[in-house]
CSV table of C-alpha atoms and ligand atoms in Angstrom, one decimal:
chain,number,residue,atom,x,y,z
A,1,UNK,CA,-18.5,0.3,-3.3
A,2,UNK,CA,-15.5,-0.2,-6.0
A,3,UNK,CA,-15.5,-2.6,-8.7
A,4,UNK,CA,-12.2,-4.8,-9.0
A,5,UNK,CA,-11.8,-7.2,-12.2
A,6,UNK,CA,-9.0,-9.4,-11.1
A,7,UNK,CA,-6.6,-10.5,-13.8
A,8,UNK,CA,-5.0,-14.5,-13.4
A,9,UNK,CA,-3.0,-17.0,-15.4
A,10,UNK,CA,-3.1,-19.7,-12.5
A,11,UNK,CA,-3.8,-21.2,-9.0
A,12,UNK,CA,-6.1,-17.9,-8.1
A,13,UNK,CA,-4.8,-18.2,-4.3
A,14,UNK,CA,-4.5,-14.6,-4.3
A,15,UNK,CA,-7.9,-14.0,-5.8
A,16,UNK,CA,-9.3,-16.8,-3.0
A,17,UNK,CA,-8.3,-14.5,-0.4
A,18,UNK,CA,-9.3,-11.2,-1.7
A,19,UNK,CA,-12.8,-13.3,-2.1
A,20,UNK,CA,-12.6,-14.6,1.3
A,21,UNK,CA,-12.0,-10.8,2.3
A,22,UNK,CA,-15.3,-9.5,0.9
A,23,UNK,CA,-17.0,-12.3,1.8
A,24,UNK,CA,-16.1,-11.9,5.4
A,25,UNK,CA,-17.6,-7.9,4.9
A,26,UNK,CA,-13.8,-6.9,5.4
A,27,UNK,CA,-13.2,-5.4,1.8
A,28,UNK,CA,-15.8,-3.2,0.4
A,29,UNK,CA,-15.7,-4.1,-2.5
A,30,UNK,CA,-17.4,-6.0,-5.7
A,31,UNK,CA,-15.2,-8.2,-8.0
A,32,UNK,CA,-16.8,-7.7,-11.5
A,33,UNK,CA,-15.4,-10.3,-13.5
A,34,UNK,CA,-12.2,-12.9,-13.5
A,35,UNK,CA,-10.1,-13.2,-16.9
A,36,UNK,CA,-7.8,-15.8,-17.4
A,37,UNK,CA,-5.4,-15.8,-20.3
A,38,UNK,CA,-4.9,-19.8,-19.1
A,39,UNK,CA,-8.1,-21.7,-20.4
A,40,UNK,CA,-6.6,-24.6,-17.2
A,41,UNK,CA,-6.4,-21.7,-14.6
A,42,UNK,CA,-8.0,-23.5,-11.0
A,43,UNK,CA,-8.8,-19.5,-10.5
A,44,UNK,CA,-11.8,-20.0,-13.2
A,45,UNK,CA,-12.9,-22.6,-10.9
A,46,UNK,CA,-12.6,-20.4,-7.8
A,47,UNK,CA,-14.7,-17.4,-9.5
A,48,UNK,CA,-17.2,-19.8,-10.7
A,49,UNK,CA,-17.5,-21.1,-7.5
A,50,UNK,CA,-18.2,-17.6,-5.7
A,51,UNK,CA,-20.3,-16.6,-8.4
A,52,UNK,CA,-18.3,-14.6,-10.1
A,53,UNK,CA,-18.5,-13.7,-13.8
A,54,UNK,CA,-15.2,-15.1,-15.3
A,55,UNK,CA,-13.6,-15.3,-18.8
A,56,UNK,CA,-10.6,-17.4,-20.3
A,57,UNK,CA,-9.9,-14.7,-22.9
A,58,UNK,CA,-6.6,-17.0,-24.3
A,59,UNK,CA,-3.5,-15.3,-25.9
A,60,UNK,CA,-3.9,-17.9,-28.0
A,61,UNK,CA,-6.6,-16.8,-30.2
A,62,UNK,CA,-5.6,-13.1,-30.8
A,63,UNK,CA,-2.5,-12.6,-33.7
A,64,UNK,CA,-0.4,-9.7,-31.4
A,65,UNK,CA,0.0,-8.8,-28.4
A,66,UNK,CA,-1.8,-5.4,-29.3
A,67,UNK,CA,-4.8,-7.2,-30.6
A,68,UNK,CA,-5.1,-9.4,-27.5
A,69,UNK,CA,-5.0,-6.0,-25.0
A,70,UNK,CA,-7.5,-4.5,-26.9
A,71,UNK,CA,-9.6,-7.3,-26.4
A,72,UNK,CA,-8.9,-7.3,-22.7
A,73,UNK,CA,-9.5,-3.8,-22.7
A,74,UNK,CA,-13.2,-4.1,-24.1
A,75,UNK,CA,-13.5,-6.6,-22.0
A,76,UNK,CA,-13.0,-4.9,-19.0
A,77,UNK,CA,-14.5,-1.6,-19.8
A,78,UNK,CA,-18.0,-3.7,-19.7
A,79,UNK,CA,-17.5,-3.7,-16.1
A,80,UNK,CA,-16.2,-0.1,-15.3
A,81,UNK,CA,-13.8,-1.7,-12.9
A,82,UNK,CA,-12.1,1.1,-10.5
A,83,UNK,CA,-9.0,-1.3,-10.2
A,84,UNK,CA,-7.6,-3.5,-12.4
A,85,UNK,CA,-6.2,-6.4,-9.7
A,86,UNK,CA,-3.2,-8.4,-11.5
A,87,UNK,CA,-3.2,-11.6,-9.0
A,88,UNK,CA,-0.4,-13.8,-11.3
A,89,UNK,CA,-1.3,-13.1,-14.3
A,90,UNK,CA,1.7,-14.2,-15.7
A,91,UNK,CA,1.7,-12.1,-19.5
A,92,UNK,CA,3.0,-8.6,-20.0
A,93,UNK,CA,0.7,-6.2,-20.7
A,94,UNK,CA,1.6,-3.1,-23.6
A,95,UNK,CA,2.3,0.4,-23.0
A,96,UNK,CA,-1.4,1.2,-24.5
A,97,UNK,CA,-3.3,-0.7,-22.1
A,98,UNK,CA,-1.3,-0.4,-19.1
A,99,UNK,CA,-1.6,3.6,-19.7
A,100,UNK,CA,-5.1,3.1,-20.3
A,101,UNK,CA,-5.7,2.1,-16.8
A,102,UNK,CA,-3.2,4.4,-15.1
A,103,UNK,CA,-3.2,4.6,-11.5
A,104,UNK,CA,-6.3,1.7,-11.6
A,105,UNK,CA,-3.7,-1.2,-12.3
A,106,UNK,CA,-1.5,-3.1,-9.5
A,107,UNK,CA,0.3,-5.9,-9.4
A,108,UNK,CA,1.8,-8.8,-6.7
A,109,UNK,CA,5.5,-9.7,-7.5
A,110,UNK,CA,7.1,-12.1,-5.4
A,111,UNK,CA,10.4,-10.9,-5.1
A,112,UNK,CA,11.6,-7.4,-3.0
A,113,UNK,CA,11.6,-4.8,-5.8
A,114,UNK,CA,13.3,-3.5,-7.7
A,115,UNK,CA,15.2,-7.1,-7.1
A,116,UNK,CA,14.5,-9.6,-9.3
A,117,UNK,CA,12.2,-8.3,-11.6
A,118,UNK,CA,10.7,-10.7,-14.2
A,119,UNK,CA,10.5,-14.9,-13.1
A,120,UNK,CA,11.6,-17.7,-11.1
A,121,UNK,CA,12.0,-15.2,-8.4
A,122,UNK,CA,13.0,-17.3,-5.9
A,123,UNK,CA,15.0,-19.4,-7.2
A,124,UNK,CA,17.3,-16.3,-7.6
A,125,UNK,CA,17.0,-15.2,-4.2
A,126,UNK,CA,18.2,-18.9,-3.5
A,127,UNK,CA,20.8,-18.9,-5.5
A,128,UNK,CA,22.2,-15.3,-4.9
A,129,UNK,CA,22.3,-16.5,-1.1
A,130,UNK,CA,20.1,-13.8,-0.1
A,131,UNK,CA,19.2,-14.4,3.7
A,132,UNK,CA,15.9,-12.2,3.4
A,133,UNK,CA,13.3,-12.1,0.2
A,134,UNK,CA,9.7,-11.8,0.1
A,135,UNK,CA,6.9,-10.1,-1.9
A,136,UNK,CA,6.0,-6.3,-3.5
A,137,UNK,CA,2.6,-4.5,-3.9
A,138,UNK,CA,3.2,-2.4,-6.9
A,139,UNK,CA,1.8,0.1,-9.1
A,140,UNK,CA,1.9,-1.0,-12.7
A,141,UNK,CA,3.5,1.1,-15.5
A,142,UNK,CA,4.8,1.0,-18.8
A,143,UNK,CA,8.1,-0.5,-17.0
A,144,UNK,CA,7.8,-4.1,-16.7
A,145,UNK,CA,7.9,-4.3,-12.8
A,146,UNK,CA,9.5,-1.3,-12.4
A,147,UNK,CA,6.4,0.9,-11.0
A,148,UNK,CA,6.0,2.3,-7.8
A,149,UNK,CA,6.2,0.2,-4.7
A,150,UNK,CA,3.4,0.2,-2.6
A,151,UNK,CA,3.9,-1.9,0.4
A,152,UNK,CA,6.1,-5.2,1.0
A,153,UNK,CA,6.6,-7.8,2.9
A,154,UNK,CA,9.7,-9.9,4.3
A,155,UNK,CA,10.4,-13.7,5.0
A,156,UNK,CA,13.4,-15.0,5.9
A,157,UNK,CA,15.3,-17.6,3.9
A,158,UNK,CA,16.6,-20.8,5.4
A,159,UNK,CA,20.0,-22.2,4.0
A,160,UNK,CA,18.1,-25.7,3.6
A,161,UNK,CA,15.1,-24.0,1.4
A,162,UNK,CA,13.8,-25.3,-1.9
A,163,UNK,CA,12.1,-23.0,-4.4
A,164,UNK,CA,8.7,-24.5,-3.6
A,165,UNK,CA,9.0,-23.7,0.3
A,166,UNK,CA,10.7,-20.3,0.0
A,167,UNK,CA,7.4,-19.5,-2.3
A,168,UNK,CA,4.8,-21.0,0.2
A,169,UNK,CA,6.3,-18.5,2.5
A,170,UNK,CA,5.9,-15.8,0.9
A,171,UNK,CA,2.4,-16.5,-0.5
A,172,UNK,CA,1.7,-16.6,2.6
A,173,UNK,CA,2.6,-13.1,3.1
A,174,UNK,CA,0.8,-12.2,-0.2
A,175,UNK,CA,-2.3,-13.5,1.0
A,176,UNK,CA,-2.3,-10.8,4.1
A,177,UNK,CA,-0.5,-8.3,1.7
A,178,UNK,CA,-3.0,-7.9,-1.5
A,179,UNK,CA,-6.1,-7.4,0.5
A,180,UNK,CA,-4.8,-4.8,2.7
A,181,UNK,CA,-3.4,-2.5,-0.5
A,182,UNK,CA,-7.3,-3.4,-1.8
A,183,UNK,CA,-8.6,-1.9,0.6
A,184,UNK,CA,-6.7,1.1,1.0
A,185,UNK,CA,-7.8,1.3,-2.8
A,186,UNK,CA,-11.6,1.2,-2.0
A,187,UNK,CA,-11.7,3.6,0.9
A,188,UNK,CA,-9.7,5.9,-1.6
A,189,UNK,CA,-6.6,6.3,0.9
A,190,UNK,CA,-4.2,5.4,-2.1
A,191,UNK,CA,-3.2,6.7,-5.6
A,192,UNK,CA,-0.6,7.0,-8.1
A,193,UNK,CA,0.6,10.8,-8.7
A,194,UNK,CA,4.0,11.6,-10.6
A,195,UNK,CA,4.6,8.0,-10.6
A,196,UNK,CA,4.7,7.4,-6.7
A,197,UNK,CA,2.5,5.3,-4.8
A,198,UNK,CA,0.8,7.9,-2.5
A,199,UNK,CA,-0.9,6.5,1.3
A,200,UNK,CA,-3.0,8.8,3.3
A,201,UNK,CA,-1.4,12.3,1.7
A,202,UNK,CA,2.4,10.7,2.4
A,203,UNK,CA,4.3,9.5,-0.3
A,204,UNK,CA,5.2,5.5,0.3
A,205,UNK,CA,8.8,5.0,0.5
A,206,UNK,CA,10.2,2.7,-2.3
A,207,UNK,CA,11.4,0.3,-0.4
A,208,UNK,CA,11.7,-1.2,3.3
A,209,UNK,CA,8.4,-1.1,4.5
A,210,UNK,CA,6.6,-3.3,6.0
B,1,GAR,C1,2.0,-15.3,-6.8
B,1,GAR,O1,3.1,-15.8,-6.0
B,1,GAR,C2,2.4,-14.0,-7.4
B,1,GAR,O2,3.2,-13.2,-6.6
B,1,GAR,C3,3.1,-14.4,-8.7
B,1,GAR,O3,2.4,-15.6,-9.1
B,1,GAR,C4,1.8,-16.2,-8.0
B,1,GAR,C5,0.4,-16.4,-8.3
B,1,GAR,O4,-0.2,-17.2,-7.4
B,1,GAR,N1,3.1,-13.4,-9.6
B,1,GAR,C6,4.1,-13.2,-10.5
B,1,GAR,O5,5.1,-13.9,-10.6
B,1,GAR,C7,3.9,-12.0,-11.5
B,1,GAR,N2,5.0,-11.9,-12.4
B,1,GAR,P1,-1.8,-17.4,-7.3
B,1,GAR,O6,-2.3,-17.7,-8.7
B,1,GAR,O7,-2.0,-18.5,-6.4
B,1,GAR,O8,-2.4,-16.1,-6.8
């Protein structure tokens, strides 16, 4: 059985379902810990809730960016996690640790990669009059969402859409999405090699999938 630590800054909806996934004995899987870098996150609350260890390890308390990593890093390595889960963890991480976890470390970004990399994803898709956006499964490397795709997913966008809808639908999406790529993780079906996202011996194409 793997060992996930899951990494949030906020709402936890994505670490809710990957809990409801175990919890339902379809994800093999243990979550170790929760970290926060948010002391507010309502994901705390959700760990807490399902008995998971969990941590507010804030951003605020460490002088560099270097100095808070490492902290994460010791962190983590108390619970030999095989993946590191980012589920909105909303800080970016340095070239040190992210290489430190190589191939252990994925990440949710709500946009259809490599498009709109970085925030307020869909308020750009909105505003670029995109008719189709949606969410990516990724790999995470020293490029700040620039890694290799895993899977995505698509929703349409409707010309009367706010932000806040446009984003329900895709969390939707994410919900279904993150699970899934976990547990392709824990019955060792994917991996990283030479910086693509390899499924069942067949590299994953880098974009329109799912
Ligand atoms: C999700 O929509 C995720 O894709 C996004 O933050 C939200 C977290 O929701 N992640 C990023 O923007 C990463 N740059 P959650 O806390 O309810 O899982």
């Amino acid at each position: 059985r793997k060992t996930l630590c899951v990494l949030i800054s906020g709402n936890g909806s994505n670490l809710q379902a990957i809990i409801d996934r175990i919890e339902a004995g379809k994800l093999n899987a243990t979550i170790g810990c929760v970290i926060s870098n948010q002391p507010q996150a309502y994901g705390l609350q959700r760990a807490q809730q399902a008995g998971i260890d969990n941590y507010c390890l804030s951003h605020r308390d460490y002088e560099s960016r270097e100095a808070y990593d490492e902290a994460l890093a010791a962190l983590l390595a108390r619970y030999q996690p095989d993946c590191v889960v980012l589920a909105g963890f909303m800080r970016i991480l340095t070239e040190s640790f992210v290489n430190r976890f190589s191939g252990q470390l994925v990440n949710i970004h709500p946009s259809l990669l490599p498009k709109y990399k970085g925030l307020n994803t869909h308020q750009r898709a909105i505003d670029n009059g995109d008719d189709v956006h949606g969410v990516s499964v990724h790999y995470v490397t020293p490029e700040l969402d620039g890694g290799p795709v895993i899977v995505q997913s698509r929703v349409p966008v409707f010309s009367e859409d706010t932000a806040d809808e446009l984003a329900s639908r895709v969390q939707e999406q994410e919900r279904q999405l993150y699970p899934l790529v976990l547990d392709w993780i824990c019955n060792d079906r994917l991996y990283m090699k030479d910086n693509k996202a390899v499924l069942d011996n067949e590299e994953l194409p880098q974009t329109g999938y799912a």
